[in-house]
Amino acid sequence: MKTAPFTATDAAELYSIPAWSGGYFRVSDAGKIEVTPSPGLRATLSEMVAELVQRGESLPVILRFPQVLTGRVKQLNEAFQAATLEYGYSGAYQGVFPIKVNQRRAVVEGIAAAGYDYAHGLEAGSKAELALCLAQRMHPDALLCCNGFKDDGFIKLALWGRTLGKNVVITLEKYSELDRVLKQATALGVKPAIGVRFKLHARGSGQWEESGGDQAKFGLNAYELLRVVERLRELDMLDSLVMLHTHIGSQITDIRRIKVAVREATQTYAGLVAQGAPLKYLNVGGGLGVDYDGSKTTFYASMNYTLKEYAADVVYTVQEVCKARQVPEPTIVSESGRALTAHHSVLVVPVVDVAGPTRDLQDIPESKGEPHQVVKDLEEIFENISGRNYREMYNDAVGDKQTLHNLFDLGYVTLEDRARGEALFNAILRKIQKLISGEKYVPDELEDLQKVLADKFICNFSLFQSLPDNWAIQALFPITPLDRLNEQPTRQGTLVDITCDSDGKIDKFIDLRDVKATLPLHEPNGDPYYLGVFLAGAYQDVLGSAHNLFGKVNEAHVTVRPGGRYHIDLFVRGQKARRMIESMGYEEPMLRDSIENQTDRAIEAGILTTDQERELLEDYDEELLGYTYLEYEEA
């Protein structure tokens, strides 16, 4: 029976692309990944990479798509607009982008520009972030929320922002901050706009569940909340209290947790209004998730709701409580960051080598002379495996391999026999894997066979710099080849980076039903092979570490045009070796002086010629100014 050819549709299903892409990425009929920022626009990622390589730029590279960022801002705001219209909600909606999610200039300026007509604002959690936010062009009504712990300098800068005509709200994270705000406001003669974060007893779901609840890091309890109201009332400044802020965590996977938290937040808002506080804004915080694995479940890498459902449930819940308590419907504020930024960037990493167990019989080394009996036993097992006896043969092979190693340790098996025996064992496992691939039931001891036999695809990037959440909290990101997606992948692999760290690997991958231990990949054919890591636009840019002194990677900012065309609007080069070294306290002149002193001594000792010295110093200077990643000439 002839097997149907593997198609782009098969690849889309294999890598779950329609499930996680949000409509922003697809597989073309030619088997290539395309970005589709809006209906009618599409462009091929591998063509962008090829153009960059032709220009002489090095990989890895981040491809940023400003149109996707704009699209996400539009979707969020229009989802809330539709919900307020559907329910006849008398209040409004204003979004706020917490820049801690991604402070890159292109991201912050892109969101500020895309959100201008929606009065979409920004959130700063430090003095540096506030300084950055104040410089942005924002709608006069757009909120600039100041969260996090604050000193006098932070508060003073926020108050100056109000004198510039910006809608700056200072959120109290603890009761003692109130006196600091009042003192600085009096000194500057500026009337503050104050928000207060309340600790909900409701909690989120997923990896950041601990962000909410009674033990949350930030926020005031009910008693402290009432103290703020009374203190401001005593000073005849109660009208300065404009916002109630709540937050139960990032990447909330379960919509039911969101509804419970919003209900509690709105009840608190109604209680404050009953106390005479003329609140204008109800800030429901962040938490809007991203469906990284496409499963639409409460799994930590997913979410069981859509953006439209999120907006509708928030608006409906707030309205329901306000009607019951007979209080005005506030302007709803949410601080969505992950959901706005995740889709807009793709990390492209080249595969530079593949390593793994022996694959071909011809690669099994021949024994010199008479092989040891344990090697003969493994040869016999390999020859006699069948669908009826593979389980027994597997157990025999495992025992023989252990014996082989024990005898080697005692000096009774040669290195050549050990090499042949290990290669035979891997060949046995591959043969068993083929036999069980179509079976419904797989014995427990054979469930991890695919993982054991997986190839290691060595990729030119640093996990710690570019995907720190994968290493730190086992976050999952969709990963696919950028082309050859009309070919059946024949290998199962894990990914390893080029750092000198055993943790620099990816061995967990998205799956609609579970977490996979391997990723389907293609047989190397001599052509460049690029993998795209998707949904990496939130947090990864700002959390990356300098492990092994690998720095930020190159970035290409790409606009997609009609007819499958695109334009690389901006190319931002990553950090050079010199900058990474200087960040550790070294100075370039000091390093070069040390090398020159060593070469002078080498010349005096007759080890080095003057021509060699010149070449050495040139190479040293070139590497100091070079990209921190491997720079291979692409085929």
XYZ file of C-alpha atoms in Angstrom:
635
model
C 0.000 0.000 0.000
C 1.474 3.313 -1.089
C 1.832 5.936 1.651
C 0.302 9.354 0.951
C 2.909 12.100 0.511
C 3.646 14.369 3.457
C 2.141 17.817 2.908
C 2.255 21.300 4.401
C -1.118 20.538 6.009
C 0.443 17.524 7.743
C 3.292 19.728 9.006
C 0.875 22.345 10.347
C -0.874 19.610 12.303
C 2.364 17.966 13.441
C 3.709 21.205 14.932
C 0.208 22.419 16.044
C 0.762 25.714 14.209
C -2.920 26.719 13.776
C -3.518 26.032 17.482
C -0.845 28.356 18.920
C -0.148 30.904 16.175
C -3.190 33.102 16.744
C -3.444 33.421 12.970
C -0.083 35.215 12.732
C 1.898 32.294 11.261
C 1.121 29.565 8.749
C 2.743 26.931 6.542
C 2.746 27.750 2.845
C 2.090 25.144 0.166
C 5.837 25.222 -0.513
C 6.485 24.010 3.046
C 7.787 27.296 4.457
C 6.710 29.229 7.544
C 5.048 32.529 6.683
C 4.171 35.460 8.931
C 0.640 36.783 8.340
C 0.264 40.014 10.368
C -3.162 40.803 8.906
C -5.514 39.366 6.249
C -3.960 39.517 2.795
C -0.411 40.056 4.029
C 2.145 37.248 4.168
C 5.907 36.822 3.879
C 8.312 33.903 4.185
C 10.620 33.829 7.209
C 13.368 31.775 5.563
C 13.608 34.365 2.768
C 14.186 37.086 5.361
C 16.933 35.035 6.972
C 18.522 34.323 3.589
C 18.586 38.045 2.790
C 20.257 38.848 6.101
C 22.897 36.165 5.531
C 23.492 37.487 2.004
C 24.060 40.944 3.497
C 26.783 39.461 5.666
C 24.838 39.534 8.933
C 25.316 36.758 11.452
C 22.868 34.436 13.158
C 21.126 33.861 15.530
C 18.688 36.682 14.919
C 15.360 37.884 16.283
C 12.772 38.769 13.652
C 10.417 41.427 15.011
C 7.110 42.216 13.334
C 5.725 45.630 14.407
C 2.486 44.941 12.528
C 1.797 41.970 14.795
C 2.362 44.177 17.842
C -0.068 46.735 16.436
C -2.571 43.999 15.709
C -2.472 42.710 19.276
C -3.078 46.196 20.720
C -6.009 46.618 18.362
C -7.484 43.203 19.194
C -7.319 43.787 22.948
C -8.923 47.230 22.861
C -11.591 46.279 20.339
C -12.476 43.145 22.329
C -13.259 45.343 25.333
C -15.066 47.902 23.185
C -17.253 45.124 21.770
C -17.979 43.799 25.268
C -18.955 47.214 26.649
C -21.244 47.731 23.647
C -22.803 44.275 23.956
C -23.664 44.683 27.642
C -24.493 48.379 27.525
C -21.699 49.105 29.963
C -21.718 52.807 30.856
C -18.038 52.952 31.809
C -15.077 52.683 29.459
C -11.953 50.554 29.040
C -8.319 51.671 29.042
C -5.419 49.308 28.621
C -2.004 49.721 30.207
C 1.186 48.013 29.024
C 3.562 47.036 31.849
C 6.925 47.700 30.243
C 8.705 45.211 32.526
C 7.458 42.618 30.023
C 9.670 44.087 27.301
C 11.411 47.459 27.609
C 12.962 47.322 24.132
C 12.525 50.645 22.378
C 10.757 49.211 19.360
C 8.248 47.453 21.601
C 7.440 50.363 23.943
C 7.252 52.946 21.170
C 5.284 50.549 18.976
C 2.655 49.919 21.640
C 2.450 53.614 22.561
C 1.874 54.517 18.908
C -0.589 51.687 18.232
C -2.508 52.496 21.410
C -2.689 56.270 21.007
C -6.199 56.342 19.561
C -7.376 53.947 22.287
C -5.754 55.989 25.108
C -3.737 52.859 25.858
C -1.169 53.677 28.530
C 2.010 52.375 30.141
C 3.025 51.043 33.541
C 6.382 51.626 35.226
C 7.699 49.644 38.165
C 10.995 51.471 38.747
C 12.542 54.925 38.417
C 14.330 53.930 35.224
C 11.110 52.623 33.698
C 9.256 55.778 34.709
C 11.915 57.959 33.104
C 11.472 55.936 29.920
C 7.662 56.140 30.012
C 7.584 59.899 30.614
C 9.449 60.430 27.351
C 6.802 58.608 25.284
C 4.147 60.340 23.204
C 0.865 59.271 24.770
C -2.791 60.250 24.511
C -3.592 62.896 27.189
C -6.082 60.515 28.830
C -3.762 57.502 28.678
C -2.771 56.237 32.095
C 0.806 56.118 33.277
C 0.597 53.816 36.290
C 3.474 53.847 38.779
C 3.597 50.480 40.525
C 6.185 48.813 42.727
C 7.942 50.055 45.846
C 8.869 53.739 45.719
C 11.305 56.194 47.284
C 11.045 59.970 47.312
C 12.817 60.284 43.956
C 10.375 57.893 42.258
C 7.367 59.739 43.696
C 8.748 63.173 42.837
C 9.402 62.163 39.222
C 5.854 60.799 38.977
C 4.427 64.069 40.291
C 6.487 66.051 37.789
C 4.830 63.876 35.148
C 1.469 65.332 36.127
C 2.822 68.841 35.596
C 3.671 67.745 32.039
C 0.007 66.980 31.470
C 0.332 63.197 31.730
C -2.301 61.107 33.488
C 0.100 59.709 36.085
C -1.372 57.575 38.877
C 0.831 56.607 41.825
C -0.211 53.217 43.168
C 0.346 52.615 46.882
C 1.885 49.180 47.396
C 2.028 49.578 51.193
C 0.343 51.953 53.623
C 3.537 53.810 54.565
C 3.906 55.097 50.977
C 0.918 57.391 51.492
C 2.810 59.849 53.703
C 5.709 59.904 51.218
C 3.338 60.807 48.391
C 1.577 63.492 50.405
C 4.876 65.023 51.558
C 6.318 65.264 48.024
C 3.025 66.518 46.580
C 2.895 69.319 49.158
C 6.524 70.267 48.509
C 5.943 70.494 44.748
C 2.461 71.988 44.980
C 1.068 69.217 42.769
C -2.210 67.436 43.418
C -1.504 63.683 43.207
C -3.657 61.024 41.569
C -3.452 58.043 43.887
C -4.211 54.392 43.304
C -4.106 51.678 45.912
C -3.339 48.016 45.403
C -5.591 45.673 47.366
C -4.636 42.121 48.336
C -7.393 39.876 47.076
C -7.969 36.591 48.818
C -8.634 35.168 45.349
C -5.648 33.547 43.657
C -4.683 32.969 40.068
C -3.729 29.698 38.400
C -0.572 28.456 36.754
C 3.057 29.180 37.575
C 2.420 32.615 39.111
C -0.401 31.587 41.442
C 1.579 32.851 44.447
C 1.334 36.429 43.121
C -2.146 36.666 44.643
C -3.694 35.766 47.968
C -3.089 36.969 51.502
C 0.663 36.337 51.278
C 1.169 38.367 48.091
C 4.268 40.553 47.925
C 2.385 43.758 47.126
C -0.804 45.372 48.361
C -2.813 46.546 51.357
C -5.320 44.546 53.360
C -8.899 45.691 53.984
C -8.056 47.520 57.219
C -5.182 49.435 55.593
C -7.418 50.289 52.655
C -9.937 51.950 54.971
C -7.111 53.784 56.749
C -6.058 55.335 53.425
C -9.633 56.538 52.867
C -9.879 58.033 56.330
C -6.460 59.694 56.130
C -7.301 61.348 52.817
C -10.723 62.371 54.123
C -9.082 64.055 57.131
C -6.866 66.044 54.754
C -9.813 66.887 52.466
C -7.995 65.022 49.689
C -10.290 62.042 49.187
C -10.827 63.089 45.570
C -7.142 62.228 44.973
C -7.965 58.529 45.342
C -8.841 57.600 41.742
C -7.918 53.938 41.247
C -8.310 50.563 42.917
C -5.694 48.113 41.645
C -5.709 44.329 42.036
C -3.506 41.618 40.541
C -3.486 37.820 40.903
C -0.573 36.869 38.682
C 0.762 36.406 35.179
C -0.410 33.812 32.629
C -3.655 32.886 34.360
C -4.751 29.643 32.755
C -8.313 29.335 34.081
C -11.018 31.884 33.246
C -12.948 30.883 36.379
C -10.141 32.227 38.566
C -10.275 35.514 36.682
C -14.019 35.891 37.207
C -13.720 35.150 40.939
C -10.932 37.735 41.306
C -12.771 40.400 39.298
C -15.897 39.873 41.395
C -13.930 40.364 44.625
C -12.160 43.412 43.186
C -15.475 44.986 42.146
C -17.022 44.321 45.545
C -14.028 46.124 47.062
C -14.486 49.009 44.617
C -18.165 49.242 45.583
C -17.216 49.257 49.259
C -14.793 52.142 48.770
C -17.375 54.118 46.796
C -19.808 53.551 49.666
C -17.148 55.079 51.943
C -17.235 58.221 49.819
C -14.160 57.567 47.639
C -14.842 58.962 44.135
C -12.939 56.204 42.336
C -12.767 56.457 38.552
C -10.684 53.401 37.609
C -10.915 49.719 38.521
C -7.611 48.112 37.557
C -8.003 44.319 37.264
C -4.249 43.880 36.740
C -2.496 41.531 34.366
C -2.768 37.814 33.806
C -4.292 37.594 30.327
C -2.642 34.427 29.071
C -0.969 33.161 25.925
C -1.765 29.690 24.577
C 1.802 28.515 24.071
C 0.920 24.895 23.336
C -2.428 25.460 21.623
C -4.259 22.974 23.838
C -6.819 25.507 25.170
C -6.636 23.940 28.632
C -5.667 24.984 32.159
C -2.191 23.510 31.623
C 0.471 26.014 32.691
C 1.528 26.669 29.081
C -2.025 27.250 27.896
C -5.325 29.010 28.732
C -8.913 27.791 28.542
C -10.371 31.040 27.188
C -10.039 33.461 24.292
C -9.323 37.184 24.298
C -12.962 37.836 23.431
C -14.154 35.658 26.338
C -11.740 37.377 28.718
C -13.025 40.851 27.850
C -16.659 39.771 27.978
C -16.313 38.065 31.372
C -14.474 41.010 32.925
C -17.024 43.569 31.693
C -20.034 41.422 32.605
C -18.751 40.647 36.107
C -17.930 44.288 36.902
C -21.318 45.439 35.612
C -23.216 42.744 37.528
C -21.667 43.736 40.865
C -22.036 47.481 40.229
C -25.735 47.082 39.418
C -26.315 44.986 42.523
C -24.481 47.504 44.726
C -25.948 50.509 42.888
C -22.601 52.215 42.279
C -21.285 53.891 39.097
C -19.629 51.600 36.560
C -15.914 52.479 36.551
C -13.413 52.708 33.722
C -11.991 49.200 33.571
C -8.204 49.035 33.332
C -6.137 45.928 32.581
C -2.357 45.604 32.479
C -1.849 43.032 29.740
C 1.770 42.640 28.660
C 2.449 39.025 27.769
C -0.632 38.823 25.544
C 0.399 41.950 23.621
C 4.047 41.102 22.998
C 4.512 37.326 22.836
C 3.526 36.861 19.175
C 5.518 39.709 17.632
C 9.015 38.176 17.627
C 10.620 34.962 16.420
C 14.051 33.760 17.488
C 15.799 32.132 14.514
C 18.607 29.722 15.397
C 20.743 27.796 12.910
C 21.493 24.125 13.464
C 25.270 23.754 13.237
C 25.659 20.026 13.904
C 23.802 16.882 14.889
C 25.035 14.324 17.399
C 23.424 11.166 18.674
C 23.510 7.390 18.913
C 24.851 5.382 15.983
C 22.171 5.329 13.298
C 23.493 3.166 10.469
C 24.706 -0.412 10.550
C 27.752 0.492 8.480
C 28.807 2.839 11.285
C 29.069 -0.029 13.764
C 32.822 -0.611 14.238
C 34.203 -4.031 13.380
C 35.976 -6.046 16.068
C 39.676 -6.668 15.540
C 40.141 -10.342 16.073
C 37.678 -12.544 17.941
C 34.984 -10.348 19.629
C 34.134 -10.936 23.267
C 31.184 -13.249 23.952
C 29.025 -10.390 25.292
C 29.450 -8.622 21.939
C 28.457 -11.826 20.124
C 25.353 -12.002 22.327
C 24.366 -8.482 21.316
C 24.926 -9.378 17.644
C 22.611 -12.357 18.038
C 19.944 -10.247 19.720
C 20.110 -7.712 16.890
C 19.654 -10.422 14.270
C 16.745 -12.164 15.989
C 14.454 -9.342 17.196
C 10.854 -9.714 16.021
C 7.413 -8.402 16.849
C 6.860 -11.385 19.112
C 10.009 -11.261 21.201
C 11.135 -7.616 21.288
C 10.314 -7.179 24.983
C 12.398 -10.207 25.980
C 15.186 -9.151 23.629
C 15.165 -5.640 25.075
C 15.662 -6.936 28.605
C 18.467 -9.233 27.427
C 20.171 -6.335 25.631
C 19.994 -4.097 28.713
C 21.584 -6.863 30.774
C 24.315 -7.472 28.203
C 25.151 -3.759 28.040
C 25.565 -3.621 31.815
C 27.781 -6.699 31.665
C 29.815 -5.106 28.883
C 30.541 -2.049 31.037
C 31.345 -4.102 34.136
C 33.822 -6.236 32.185
C 35.390 -3.149 30.629
C 35.921 -1.630 34.074
C 37.707 -4.835 35.129
C 39.889 -4.863 32.013
C 38.313 -7.928 30.361
C 36.802 -6.084 27.389
C 38.787 -3.984 24.929
C 37.878 -0.435 23.936
C 37.102 -1.704 20.415
C 34.678 -4.295 21.753
C 33.033 -1.727 23.985
C 32.531 0.601 21.011
C 30.989 -2.187 18.914
C 28.818 -3.396 21.786
C 27.412 0.077 22.502
C 26.715 0.659 18.813
C 24.922 -2.686 18.596
C 22.841 -1.814 21.639
C 21.707 1.450 20.010
C 20.911 -0.412 16.805
C 18.820 -2.875 18.829
C 16.872 -0.024 20.393
C 16.215 1.548 16.991
C 14.978 -1.769 15.635
C 12.641 -2.182 18.610
C 11.422 1.376 18.191
C 10.347 0.643 14.625
C 8.537 -2.500 15.762
C 6.484 -0.727 18.442
C 5.853 2.532 16.561
C 2.394 1.439 15.391
C 1.264 -0.369 18.523
C -1.457 0.984 20.822
C 0.126 -0.479 23.957
C 3.803 0.040 24.724
C 5.417 -1.684 27.738
C 6.397 0.705 30.537
C 10.106 0.042 30.140
C 9.955 1.095 26.472
C 8.018 4.347 26.877
C 11.197 6.466 27.028
C 12.833 4.753 24.055
C 12.298 7.692 21.729
C 13.922 10.061 24.224
C 16.907 7.722 24.715
C 17.446 7.519 20.962
C 16.918 11.215 20.287
C 19.536 13.081 18.319
C 21.039 16.249 19.730
C 20.630 19.130 17.293
C 23.350 21.637 18.207
C 22.049 25.172 17.703
C 23.977 28.443 17.581
C 22.386 30.343 20.472
C 22.419 30.646 24.266
C 19.371 29.361 26.115
C 20.257 31.566 29.092
C 20.353 34.730 26.986
C 17.493 34.170 24.548
C 15.050 31.814 26.327
C 15.784 32.176 30.047
C 12.248 31.164 31.072
C 12.737 27.749 29.499
C 15.748 27.146 31.718
C 14.455 28.837 34.871
C 10.797 27.795 35.024
C 10.521 25.192 32.230
C 8.380 27.496 30.091
C 7.399 25.990 26.757
C 7.722 27.752 23.411
C 6.554 26.462 20.015
C 9.557 25.476 17.871
C 9.439 24.491 14.199
C 11.775 24.320 11.202
C 11.360 27.366 8.971
C 11.216 25.309 5.781
C 11.224 21.708 4.418
C 7.743 21.405 5.932
C 6.486 19.543 2.880
C 8.964 16.765 3.755
C 8.326 14.096 6.369
C 10.666 14.642 9.370
C 12.631 11.450 9.916
C 14.502 12.275 13.109
C 13.460 12.932 16.681
C 15.719 15.412 18.427
C 16.389 17.587 21.410
C 18.111 20.960 21.107
C 21.366 21.952 22.765
C 22.907 25.416 22.765
C 26.579 26.404 22.475
C 27.123 27.346 26.125
C 29.479 25.300 28.269
C 26.612 24.290 30.545
C 24.732 21.008 30.669
C 21.523 22.925 31.403
C 21.790 24.609 28.012
C 19.307 22.297 26.325
C 15.654 22.059 25.363
C 14.178 18.612 25.908
C 10.519 19.458 26.495
C 8.292 20.501 23.606
C 4.662 21.503 23.161
C 2.001 18.923 22.407
C -1.787 19.178 22.341
C -2.139 16.256 24.752
C 1.064 16.252 26.784
C 4.630 17.555 26.857
C 6.814 15.822 24.273
C 10.389 14.790 25.060
C 11.554 15.207 21.444
C 10.887 17.378 18.405
C 10.374 15.956 14.890
C 13.192 17.239 12.677
C 14.672 16.599 9.253
C 17.709 14.683 8.118
C 20.638 17.063 7.456
C 21.174 17.526 3.717
C 24.054 19.995 3.612
C 21.823 23.065 3.292
C 21.320 25.591 6.116
C 18.659 24.391 8.537
C 16.942 27.025 10.634
C 14.586 26.591 13.570
C 12.131 29.264 14.672
C 11.259 29.728 18.343
C 7.873 31.436 18.455
C 5.876 33.424 21.059
C 9.125 34.583 22.663
C 8.366 38.315 22.662
C 7.382 38.574 26.338
C 10.030 38.743 29.082
C 12.778 36.832 27.201
C 14.432 39.998 25.847
C 14.780 41.518 29.314
C 15.490 38.468 31.491
C 18.408 37.092 29.469
C 21.684 36.474 31.312
C 25.284 36.838 30.166
C 26.223 33.194 30.778
C 29.514 32.458 28.989
C 29.426 36.143 27.959
C 26.999 35.477 25.122
C 25.228 38.787 24.533
C 22.005 40.029 23.030
C 21.419 38.699 19.540
C 20.956 40.621 16.300
C 17.457 41.937 15.541
C 15.703 42.592 12.249
C 12.520 44.678 12.292
C 10.405 43.615 9.338
C 7.306 45.114 7.718
C 5.208 42.861 5.486
C 3.884 44.313 2.245
C 1.244 43.106 -0.253
C 2.113 40.389 -2.726
C 4.295 38.320 -0.421
C 6.874 41.102 -0.162
C 8.553 42.482 2.936
C 11.012 45.181 3.934
C 13.683 45.057 6.626
C 13.140 48.478 8.164
C 15.828 48.283 10.818
C 18.692 45.987 11.749
C 19.992 46.240 15.303
C 23.281 44.461 15.894
C 23.693 42.398 19.010
C 26.318 42.923 21.672
C 29.976 42.593 20.756
C 32.479 40.603 22.772
C 34.134 43.823 23.938
C 30.902 45.123 25.478
C 30.227 41.857 27.271
C 33.748 41.806 28.698
C 33.533 45.442 29.792
C 30.251 44.704 31.575
C 32.244 42.411 33.864
C 34.581 45.236 34.952
C 37.386 44.824 32.408
C 38.676 47.547 30.105
C 39.678 46.975 26.510
C 43.004 48.909 26.678
C 44.045 46.887 29.720
C 43.334 43.610 27.911
C 45.210 44.677 24.791
C 48.210 45.896 26.802
C 48.389 42.487 28.475
C 48.376 40.675 25.121
C 51.017 43.022 23.670
C 53.296 42.458 26.694
C 52.955 38.704 26.251
C 53.728 38.863 22.520
C 56.781 41.061 23.190
C 58.127 38.459 25.614
C 57.360 35.684 23.136
C 59.345 37.520 20.433
C 62.268 37.977 22.814
C 62.158 34.256 23.576
C 62.147 33.418 19.879
C 58.693 31.782 20.059
C 56.951 34.363 17.904
C 57.944 36.393 14.863
C 56.962 40.021 14.355
C 54.675 39.007 11.478
C 52.955 36.467 13.721
C 52.609 39.121 16.431
C 50.871 41.455 14.020
C 48.507 38.714 12.854
C 47.756 37.641 16.435
C 46.920 41.209 17.520
C 44.732 41.715 14.462
C 42.796 38.526 15.220
C 42.461 39.504 18.881
C 41.083 42.949 17.978
C 38.723 41.406 15.422
C 37.239 39.032 17.983
C 36.816 41.800 20.547
C 34.713 43.647 17.985
C 32.939 40.523 16.769
C 29.579 38.885 17.475
C 29.638 36.727 20.586
C 28.040 33.771 18.770
C 29.574 31.307 16.331
C 30.054 32.798 12.888
C 29.999 30.098 10.265
C 29.978 30.750 6.554
C 26.547 29.663 5.371
C 26.438 27.145 2.563
